[in-house]
Tab-separated table of C-alpha atoms in Angstrom:
chain	number	residue	atom	x	y	z
A	1	UNK	CA	11.561	-22.611	-25.553
A	2	UNK	CA	11.861	-19.484	-23.825
A	3	UNK	CA	8.262	-18.384	-24.900
A	4	UNK	CA	6.874	-21.459	-23.599
A	5	UNK	CA	8.473	-20.988	-20.346
A	6	UNK	CA	7.397	-17.456	-20.094
A	7	UNK	CA	3.671	-18.333	-21.060
A	8	UNK	CA	3.689	-21.208	-18.275
A	9	UNK	CA	5.141	-18.509	-15.772
A	10	UNK	CA	2.513	-15.918	-16.745
A	11	UNK	CA	-0.374	-18.731	-16.048
A	12	UNK	CA	1.480	-19.533	-12.601
A	13	UNK	CA	1.720	-15.870	-11.611
A	14	UNK	CA	-1.899	-15.013	-12.244
A	15	UNK	CA	-2.886	-16.708	-8.981
A	16	UNK	CA	-0.295	-14.681	-7.101
A	17	UNK	CA	-1.610	-11.536	-8.824
A	18	UNK	CA	-5.363	-12.507	-8.025
A	19	UNK	CA	-4.466	-12.713	-4.137
A	20	UNK	CA	-2.543	-9.207	-4.177
A	21	UNK	CA	-5.267	-7.606	-6.105
A	22	UNK	CA	-8.041	-8.883	-3.679
A	23	UNK	CA	-5.689	-7.640	-0.734
A	24	UNK	CA	-5.393	-4.090	-2.442
A	25	UNK	CA	-9.184	-3.890	-2.875
A	26	UNK	CA	-10.062	-5.138	0.802
A	27	UNK	CA	-7.495	-2.688	2.262
A	28	UNK	CA	-8.903	0.204	0.392
A	29	UNK	CA	-12.205	-0.896	1.270
A	30	UNK	CA	-11.373	-0.846	4.685
A	31	UNK	CA	-9.514	2.588	4.523
A	32	UNK	CA	-12.641	4.211	3.088
A	33	UNK	CA	-15.131	2.639	5.759
A	34	UNK	CA	-12.554	3.491	8.838
A	35	UNK	CA	-12.514	7.126	7.661
A	36	UNK	CA	-16.467	6.974	7.133
A	37	UNK	CA	-16.950	5.421	10.401
A	38	UNK	CA	-14.397	7.531	12.509
A	39	UNK	CA	-14.346	10.934	10.892
A	40	UNK	CA	-17.089	12.488	12.993
A	41	UNK	CA	-15.827	11.097	16.374
A	42	UNK	CA	-12.347	12.096	15.647
A	43	UNK	CA	-13.126	15.699	14.852
A	44	UNK	CA	-14.896	16.162	18.080
A	45	UNK	CA	-12.136	14.465	20.048
A	46	UNK	CA	-8.916	16.263	21.655
A	47	UNK	CA	-7.455	12.944	21.756
A	48	UNK	CA	-7.432	12.822	18.205
A	49	UNK	CA	-6.450	16.572	17.934
A	50	UNK	CA	-10.062	17.145	16.442
A	51	UNK	CA	-8.621	15.628	13.080
A	52	UNK	CA	-11.048	13.885	11.334
A	53	UNK	CA	-8.553	11.703	9.310
A	54	UNK	CA	-6.603	10.956	12.354
A	55	UNK	CA	-7.530	7.244	12.457
A	56	UNK	CA	-7.211	6.911	8.667
A	57	UNK	CA	-3.819	8.225	8.522
A	58	UNK	CA	-2.687	5.732	11.496
A	59	UNK	CA	-4.359	2.680	9.591
A	60	UNK	CA	-2.901	3.832	6.131
A	61	UNK	CA	0.625	3.816	7.735
A	62	UNK	CA	0.186	0.163	8.980
A	63	UNK	CA	-1.231	-0.831	5.763
A	64	UNK	CA	1.473	0.424	3.722
A	65	UNK	CA	4.057	-1.283	6.026
A	66	UNK	CA	1.946	-4.535	5.851
A	67	UNK	CA	2.205	-4.487	1.993
A	68	UNK	CA	6.018	-4.020	2.248
A	69	UNK	CA	6.277	-6.753	4.714
A	70	UNK	CA	4.064	-9.046	2.716
A	71	UNK	CA	6.333	-8.424	-0.475
A	72	UNK	CA	9.377	-9.200	1.567
A	73	UNK	CA	8.068	-12.412	3.430
A	74	UNK	CA	6.989	-13.339	-0.221
A	75	UNK	CA	10.637	-13.461	-1.295
A	76	UNK	CA	11.429	-15.620	1.808
A	77	UNK	CA	11.825	-19.417	1.564
A	78	UNK	CA	8.693	-20.364	3.846
A	79	UNK	CA	10.481	-24.059	4.456
A	80	UNK	CA	12.794	-22.299	6.955
A	81	UNK	CA	9.769	-21.978	9.088
A	82	UNK	CA	9.250	-25.598	9.503
A	83	UNK	CA	12.872	-25.860	10.633
A	84	UNK	CA	12.541	-23.261	13.239
A	85	UNK	CA	8.764	-23.933	14.111
A	86	UNK	CA	9.328	-25.037	17.708
A	87	UNK	CA	11.230	-21.918	18.793
A	88	UNK	CA	8.806	-19.861	16.762
A	89	UNK	CA	5.725	-21.437	18.659
A	90	UNK	CA	7.576	-21.106	21.994
A	91	UNK	CA	8.104	-17.557	21.250
A	92	UNK	CA	4.761	-17.106	20.410
A	93	UNK	CA	3.269	-18.722	23.673
A	94	UNK	CA	5.783	-16.740	25.958
A	95	UNK	CA	4.863	-13.336	24.132
A	96	UNK	CA	1.567	-13.717	26.030
A	97	UNK	CA	3.415	-13.085	29.218
A	98	UNK	CA	4.558	-9.710	28.130
A	99	UNK	CA	0.964	-8.628	28.934
A	100	UNK	CA	1.708	-8.717	32.468
A	101	UNK	CA	4.882	-6.955	32.406
A	102	UNK	CA	5.272	-2.921	32.379
A	103	UNK	CA	4.865	-3.280	28.329
A	104	UNK	CA	1.075	-4.225	28.929
A	105	UNK	CA	-1.365	-1.644	27.944
A	106	UNK	CA	-4.708	-1.703	29.443
A	107	UNK	CA	-7.927	-0.875	27.411
A	108	UNK	CA	-11.566	-1.375	28.114
A	109	UNK	CA	-10.640	-3.229	31.204
A	110	UNK	CA	-8.235	-5.562	29.542
A	111	UNK	CA	-4.959	-5.823	28.849
A	112	UNK	CA	-4.506	-7.020	25.254
A	113	UNK	CA	-1.657	-5.000	23.864
A	114	UNK	CA	2.038	-4.322	24.294
A	115	UNK	CA	3.409	-0.921	23.898
A	116	UNK	CA	6.764	-0.954	21.890
A	117	UNK	CA	7.816	2.678	21.739
A	118	UNK	CA	5.104	4.603	19.721
A	119	UNK	CA	3.571	1.325	18.385
A	120	UNK	CA	0.992	-0.767	20.280
A	121	UNK	CA	0.965	-4.538	19.418
A	122	UNK	CA	-1.857	-6.846	20.013
A	123	UNK	CA	-0.241	-10.036	21.219
A	124	UNK	CA	-3.129	-12.338	19.841
A	125	UNK	CA	-2.379	-11.618	16.298
A	126	UNK	CA	1.263	-12.726	16.856
A	127	UNK	CA	0.153	-15.932	18.609
A	128	UNK	CA	-2.251	-16.602	15.607
A	129	UNK	CA	0.599	-16.776	13.247
A	130	UNK	CA	3.083	-18.573	15.493
A	131	UNK	CA	0.553	-21.415	16.431
A	132	UNK	CA	-0.437	-21.962	12.832
A	133	UNK	CA	3.191	-22.476	12.012
A	134	UNK	CA	3.704	-24.762	14.619
A	135	UNK	CA	0.772	-26.700	13.874
A	136	UNK	CA	1.569	-27.233	10.212
A	137	UNK	CA	5.162	-28.290	11.256
A	138	UNK	CA	3.480	-30.753	13.873
A	139	UNK	CA	1.133	-32.344	11.280
A	140	UNK	CA	4.196	-32.804	8.863
A	141	UNK	CA	6.391	-34.494	11.554
A	142	UNK	CA	3.477	-36.813	12.753
A	143	UNK	CA	1.450	-37.099	9.341
A	144	UNK	CA	1.597	-41.039	9.539
A	145	UNK	CA	-0.125	-40.784	12.968
A	146	UNK	CA	-2.904	-38.115	12.099
A	147	UNK	CA	-5.253	-41.068	11.996
A	148	UNK	CA	-5.097	-41.620	15.655
A	149	UNK	CA	-7.443	-39.698	17.976
A	150	UNK	CA	-4.733	-39.117	20.519
A	151	UNK	CA	-2.830	-37.063	18.313
A	152	UNK	CA	-5.787	-34.822	17.276
A	153	UNK	CA	-6.314	-34.467	20.996
A	154	UNK	CA	-2.929	-33.516	21.674
A	155	UNK	CA	-2.991	-30.765	19.158
A	156	UNK	CA	-6.533	-29.426	20.322
A	157	UNK	CA	-5.573	-29.546	24.110
A	158	UNK	CA	-1.811	-28.790	23.883
A	159	UNK	CA	-0.723	-27.064	20.751
A	160	UNK	CA	-3.870	-24.776	20.528
A	161	UNK	CA	-5.167	-25.386	24.216
A	162	UNK	CA	-2.176	-23.920	25.894
A	163	UNK	CA	-2.054	-20.556	23.882
A	164	UNK	CA	-5.761	-20.291	23.880
A	165	UNK	CA	-6.109	-20.712	27.611
A	166	UNK	CA	-3.222	-18.424	28.237
A	167	UNK	CA	-4.694	-15.669	26.121
A	168	UNK	CA	-8.122	-15.938	27.731
A	169	UNK	CA	-6.644	-15.990	31.344
A	170	UNK	CA	-4.013	-13.394	30.962
A	171	UNK	CA	-5.702	-11.104	28.684
A	172	UNK	CA	-9.239	-11.917	29.075
A	173	UNK	CA	-9.542	-12.492	25.309
A	174	UNK	CA	-12.118	-15.363	24.692
A	175	UNK	CA	-12.687	-14.154	21.174
A	176	UNK	CA	-8.904	-14.931	20.241
A	177	UNK	CA	-9.062	-17.976	22.120
A	178	UNK	CA	-12.100	-19.219	20.043
A	179	UNK	CA	-10.237	-18.349	16.815
A	180	UNK	CA	-6.976	-20.330	17.791
A	181	UNK	CA	-9.226	-23.489	18.766
A	182	UNK	CA	-11.162	-23.008	15.544
A	183	UNK	CA	-8.141	-22.994	13.302
A	184	UNK	CA	-6.722	-26.105	15.173
A	185	UNK	CA	-10.099	-27.758	14.563
A	186	UNK	CA	-10.253	-27.038	11.036
A	187	UNK	CA	-6.659	-28.016	10.375
A	188	UNK	CA	-7.028	-31.552	12.082
A	189	UNK	CA	-10.291	-31.909	10.088
A	190	UNK	CA	-8.513	-31.582	6.955
A	191	UNK	CA	-5.020	-33.185	7.855
A	192	UNK	CA	-6.781	-36.657	9.479
A	193	UNK	CA	-9.007	-39.330	8.764
A	194	UNK	CA	-11.141	-38.725	11.905
A	195	UNK	CA	-13.749	-36.793	10.227
A	196	UNK	CA	-16.515	-38.579	12.395
A	197	UNK	CA	-14.787	-37.448	15.410
A	198	UNK	CA	-14.767	-33.659	14.112
A	199	UNK	CA	-18.516	-33.958	13.284
A	200	UNK	CA	-19.201	-35.322	16.600
A	201	UNK	CA	-17.527	-32.587	18.261
A	202	UNK	CA	-18.921	-29.911	16.152
A	203	UNK	CA	-22.430	-31.275	16.506
A	204	UNK	CA	-21.916	-31.340	20.465
A	205	UNK	CA	-20.927	-27.940	20.279
A	206	UNK	CA	-24.051	-26.702	18.215
A	207	UNK	CA	-26.061	-28.807	20.436
A	208	UNK	CA	-24.562	-27.107	23.584
A	209	UNK	CA	-25.175	-23.665	22.236
A	210	UNK	CA	-28.746	-24.539	21.282
A	211	UNK	CA	-29.497	-26.024	24.728
A	212	UNK	CA	-28.003	-22.831	26.262
A	213	UNK	CA	-30.410	-20.534	24.290
A	214	UNK	CA	-33.620	-22.854	24.868
A	215	UNK	CA	-32.873	-22.976	28.461
A	216	UNK	CA	-32.481	-19.269	29.049
A	217	UNK	CA	-34.912	-17.789	26.526
A	218	UNK	CA	-37.788	-18.245	28.871
A	219	UNK	CA	-35.618	-17.841	32.174
A	220	UNK	CA	-34.011	-14.610	31.435
A	221	UNK	CA	-32.751	-12.427	34.529
A	222	UNK	CA	-34.044	-8.749	34.953
A	223	UNK	CA	-31.701	-5.901	34.083
A	224	UNK	CA	-31.061	-5.370	37.625
A	225	UNK	CA	-29.819	-9.040	38.080
A	226	UNK	CA	-28.043	-8.916	34.833
A	227	UNK	CA	-25.994	-5.827	35.993
A	228	UNK	CA	-24.550	-7.663	38.923
A	229	UNK	CA	-23.173	-10.496	36.667
A	230	UNK	CA	-19.868	-10.665	34.710
A	231	UNK	CA	-19.973	-8.946	31.623
A	232	UNK	CA	-19.857	-12.083	29.420
A	233	UNK	CA	-23.307	-13.189	30.915
A	234	UNK	CA	-24.505	-9.725	29.651
A	235	UNK	CA	-23.298	-10.524	26.059
A	236	UNK	CA	-25.117	-13.978	26.022
A	237	UNK	CA	-28.430	-12.860	27.614
A	238	UNK	CA	-28.300	-9.816	25.167
A	239	UNK	CA	-27.690	-12.135	22.294
A	240	UNK	CA	-30.856	-14.269	23.162
A	241	UNK	CA	-33.115	-11.323	23.976
A	242	UNK	CA	-31.522	-7.932	22.768
A	243	UNK	CA	-34.727	-6.047	23.206
A	244	UNK	CA	-35.037	-7.086	26.818
A	245	UNK	CA	-31.685	-5.367	27.682
A	246	UNK	CA	-32.012	-2.540	25.121
A	247	UNK	CA	-30.752	0.080	27.488
A	248	UNK	CA	-27.500	-1.484	28.316
A	249	UNK	CA	-26.180	-4.974	27.214
A	250	UNK	CA	-28.521	-5.209	24.104
A	251	UNK	CA	-27.971	-1.591	23.065
A	252	UNK	CA	-24.997	-2.047	20.623
A	253	UNK	CA	-26.395	-5.409	18.986
A	254	UNK	CA	-29.756	-3.571	18.387
A	255	UNK	CA	-28.077	-0.320	17.054
A	256	UNK	CA	-26.140	-2.376	14.590
A	257	UNK	CA	-29.228	-4.370	13.661
A	258	UNK	CA	-30.897	-1.008	13.064
A	259	UNK	CA	-28.159	0.161	10.865
A	260	UNK	CA	-28.040	-2.977	8.810
A	261	UNK	CA	-31.927	-2.550	8.400
A	262	UNK	CA	-31.714	1.212	7.423
A	263	UNK	CA	-29.290	0.444	4.772
A	264	UNK	CA	-31.697	-1.219	2.477
A	265	UNK	CA	-30.705	-2.549	-0.979
A	266	UNK	CA	-28.269	0.416	-1.940
A	267	UNK	CA	-27.689	1.918	1.511
A	268	UNK	CA	-27.991	5.830	2.450
A	269	UNK	CA	-24.700	6.797	0.789
A	270	UNK	CA	-21.138	6.776	1.943
A	271	UNK	CA	-20.655	8.819	5.089
A	272	UNK	CA	-24.541	9.051	5.703
A	273	UNK	CA	-24.763	6.605	8.411
A	274	UNK	CA	-26.777	7.949	11.284
A	275	UNK	CA	-26.155	5.189	13.798
A	276	UNK	CA	-22.303	5.637	13.721
A	277	UNK	CA	-22.713	9.197	15.116
A	278	UNK	CA	-23.707	8.396	18.605
A	279	UNK	CA	-25.403	5.023	18.640
A	280	UNK	CA	-22.606	2.496	17.788
A	281	UNK	CA	-19.593	3.188	20.149
A	282	UNK	CA	-16.183	2.930	18.285
A	283	UNK	CA	-18.010	2.308	14.975
A	284	UNK	CA	-14.628	1.606	13.207
A	285	UNK	CA	-13.889	-1.309	15.123
A	286	UNK	CA	-15.606	-4.734	15.379
A	287	UNK	CA	-19.111	-3.162	14.440
A	288	UNK	CA	-18.007	-1.826	11.292
A	289	UNK	CA	-19.878	-4.067	9.024
A	290	UNK	CA	-23.100	-2.339	10.478
A	291	UNK	CA	-21.820	0.851	9.028
A	292	UNK	CA	-21.014	-0.790	5.557
A	293	UNK	CA	-24.461	-1.916	5.355
A	294	UNK	CA	-26.151	1.322	6.432
A	295	UNK	CA	-24.279	3.266	4.106
A	296	UNK	CA	-23.657	0.929	1.028
A	297	UNK	CA	-26.528	-1.352	1.698
A	298	UNK	CA	-26.915	-4.923	0.820
A	299	UNK	CA	-25.159	-4.382	-2.474
A	300	UNK	CA	-21.975	-2.988	-0.688
A	301	UNK	CA	-22.129	-5.607	1.869
A	302	UNK	CA	-22.471	-8.570	-0.695
A	303	UNK	CA	-19.471	-6.902	-2.514
A	304	UNK	CA	-17.385	-7.099	0.488
A	305	UNK	CA	-18.297	-10.605	1.317
A	306	UNK	CA	-17.432	-11.529	-2.370
A	307	UNK	CA	-13.943	-10.021	-1.946
A	308	UNK	CA	-13.470	-12.255	1.090
A	309	UNK	CA	-14.699	-15.329	-0.621
A	310	UNK	CA	-12.498	-14.438	-3.570
A	311	UNK	CA	-9.428	-14.136	-1.280
A	312	UNK	CA	-10.031	-17.368	0.746
A	313	UNK	CA	-10.820	-19.257	-2.542
A	314	UNK	CA	-7.527	-18.413	-4.093
A	315	UNK	CA	-5.583	-19.102	-0.688
A	316	UNK	CA	-7.132	-22.474	-0.827
A	317	UNK	CA	-5.918	-22.833	-4.397
A	318	UNK	CA	-2.420	-22.057	-3.425
A	319	UNK	CA	-2.652	-24.592	-0.640
A	320	UNK	CA	-4.149	-27.486	-3.168
A	321	UNK	CA	-1.237	-26.450	-5.761
A	322	UNK	CA	1.525	-26.919	-3.193
A	323	UNK	CA	3.172	-30.313	-3.407
A	324	UNK	CA	4.741	-29.542	0.013
A	325	UNK	CA	2.574	-30.671	3.064
A	326	UNK	CA	3.905	-28.138	5.340
A	327	UNK	CA	2.992	-25.295	2.673
A	328	UNK	CA	-0.525	-26.916	2.232
A	329	UNK	CA	-1.296	-26.832	6.058
A	330	UNK	CA	0.375	-23.287	6.714
A	331	UNK	CA	-1.871	-21.765	3.920
A	332	UNK	CA	-4.994	-23.542	4.861
A	333	UNK	CA	-4.462	-22.394	8.603
A	334	UNK	CA	-4.084	-18.889	7.194
A	335	UNK	CA	-7.244	-19.247	5.017
A	336	UNK	CA	-9.136	-20.555	8.143
A	337	UNK	CA	-7.988	-17.793	10.251
A	338	UNK	CA	-9.401	-15.275	7.830
A	339	UNK	CA	-12.761	-17.244	7.085
A	340	UNK	CA	-13.273	-17.606	10.826
A	341	UNK	CA	-12.996	-14.087	11.783
A	342	UNK	CA	-15.164	-12.884	8.841
A	343	UNK	CA	-18.055	-15.313	9.651
A	344	UNK	CA	-17.700	-14.469	13.530
A	345	UNK	CA	-17.624	-10.780	12.970
A	346	UNK	CA	-20.542	-10.710	10.496
A	347	UNK	CA	-22.420	-13.235	12.569
A	348	UNK	CA	-22.256	-10.870	15.405
A	349	UNK	CA	-23.485	-7.869	13.711
A	350	UNK	CA	-26.396	-9.969	12.581
A	351	UNK	CA	-26.981	-11.157	16.220
A	352	UNK	CA	-26.594	-14.783	14.862
A	353	UNK	CA	-23.825	-15.082	17.352
A	354	UNK	CA	-23.103	-13.468	20.787
A	355	UNK	CA	-20.955	-10.371	20.923
A	356	UNK	CA	-17.426	-11.608	20.984
A	357	UNK	CA	-15.157	-8.650	19.915
A	358	UNK	CA	-13.709	-10.141	16.888
A	359	UNK	CA	-12.612	-7.580	14.288
A	360	UNK	CA	-13.289	-7.748	10.488
A	361	UNK	CA	-9.935	-8.546	8.869
A	362	UNK	CA	-8.465	-5.469	6.598
A	363	UNK	CA	-11.906	-3.521	7.383
A	364	UNK	CA	-12.014	-3.119	10.982
A	365	UNK	CA	-9.486	-0.458	12.636
A	366	UNK	CA	-6.451	-1.858	14.038
A	367	UNK	CA	-2.614	-1.409	13.061
A	368	UNK	CA	-1.158	-4.527	14.351
A	369	UNK	CA	-4.069	-6.746	13.246
A	370	UNK	CA	-3.810	-5.539	9.709
A	371	UNK	CA	0.151	-5.807	9.576
A	372	UNK	CA	0.425	-9.303	11.029
A	373	UNK	CA	-2.344	-10.552	8.613
A	374	UNK	CA	-0.571	-9.169	5.815
A	375	UNK	CA	2.709	-10.859	6.929
A	376	UNK	CA	0.394	-14.087	6.891
A	377	UNK	CA	-0.498	-13.385	3.405
A	378	UNK	CA	3.269	-13.020	2.635
A	379	UNK	CA	3.732	-16.701	3.794
A	380	UNK	CA	0.792	-17.786	1.626
A	381	UNK	CA	2.453	-15.948	-1.631
A	382	UNK	CA	5.733	-17.600	-0.587
A	383	UNK	CA	4.340	-20.923	-0.695
A	384	UNK	CA	2.713	-20.050	-4.142
A	385	UNK	CA	6.110	-18.477	-5.431
A	386	UNK	CA	8.335	-21.521	-4.379
A	387	UNK	CA	5.776	-23.838	-6.046
A	388	UNK	CA	5.944	-21.666	-9.235
A	389	UNK	CA	9.780	-21.711	-9.249
A	390	UNK	CA	9.832	-25.453	-8.805
A	391	UNK	CA	7.297	-25.971	-11.587
A	392	UNK	CA	9.098	-23.510	-13.989
A	393	UNK	CA	12.468	-25.630	-13.305
A	394	UNK	CA	10.476	-28.916	-14.034
A	395	UNK	CA	8.872	-27.396	-17.288
A	396	UNK	CA	12.268	-26.015	-18.584
A	397	UNK	CA	13.871	-29.503	-17.830
A	398	UNK	CA	10.840	-31.254	-19.676
A	399	UNK	CA	11.296	-28.760	-22.770
A	400	UNK	CA	15.027	-29.302	-22.720
A	401	UNK	CA	14.511	-33.130	-22.776
A	402	UNK	CA	11.956	-32.928	-25.683
A	403	UNK	CA	14.294	-30.647	-27.875
A	404	UNK	CA	17.178	-33.206	-27.535
């Protein structure tokens, strides 16, 4: 009987191992690319003590802390999150207001971080977790009413809408607001029977974007006119015609495309990107995928995308295997978060989407981002572990009954 249970546990733990292995590979990939993208700039900057490994070392500390946090959270019974979902959600919403306190840190004309001692924390990363927990608990509580449109609108406009609006208004962070709304949209899509409503809303969004593109492609402002408009207009018009605004708003998108094109099939070689030296500002951040393409080519980009697909696939497997609705929705929300950020980031680099400032999970530089994303992974592994323990007990009971 012991050998049967051990064999069963080994089969169950393979899924856990696959998720952890993919996270190790993604983070190692990220650390290598952050060093490659930032070493030159760091070596020339007194802000980084002329140390080419400065950002690499900072990111490595957060990655290690993230893995420790993930393994600790993995042992945590995630069902407690459901019991405390409302206060957790409220804490997440009110944490946004910390940005307008003395703790707020301004960078690039926006206040999106708070400073806690030597550490800066991006509030949006906290809100993504707390909102997902709140949504999962709400779906469980009102699962019998998820067939009604009014419940879905409550989720969109209140549970997701309130933090999304606050993030946008207080921190001028439209990209994170879009991610929050996207997570809520996908969760309601899988948790409700109103698929027609979701298709209609999705179709309306696509139609609106297409209408904007068609309207402006032949009615673009001059560079002088665009310079007087808010910066988001610049991003939209630069997306429609980056060549027209190549000297300013279209500069970064074009340089990213040049990097992608220069890479070819196998790339120029690790560390040999030309565009990262002066053309792509802060290449280690949201444009890091262009450096991947230039240095590692199409092959390196495909390998990276495959790692993300592998991770998201196994997160979905964890959700499907769980017999707990809260666990299912929680892990699906986490999977949707990762998938949305990857799709948006790569879409921006390829100019399929306007520049949004969305980072590439595990790959872009950002300590708090990678730390809180690893905490999310810990919640997903907690769901998998709880299911495994329950199934082992069930299997043990079945074997005991058979032996009698």
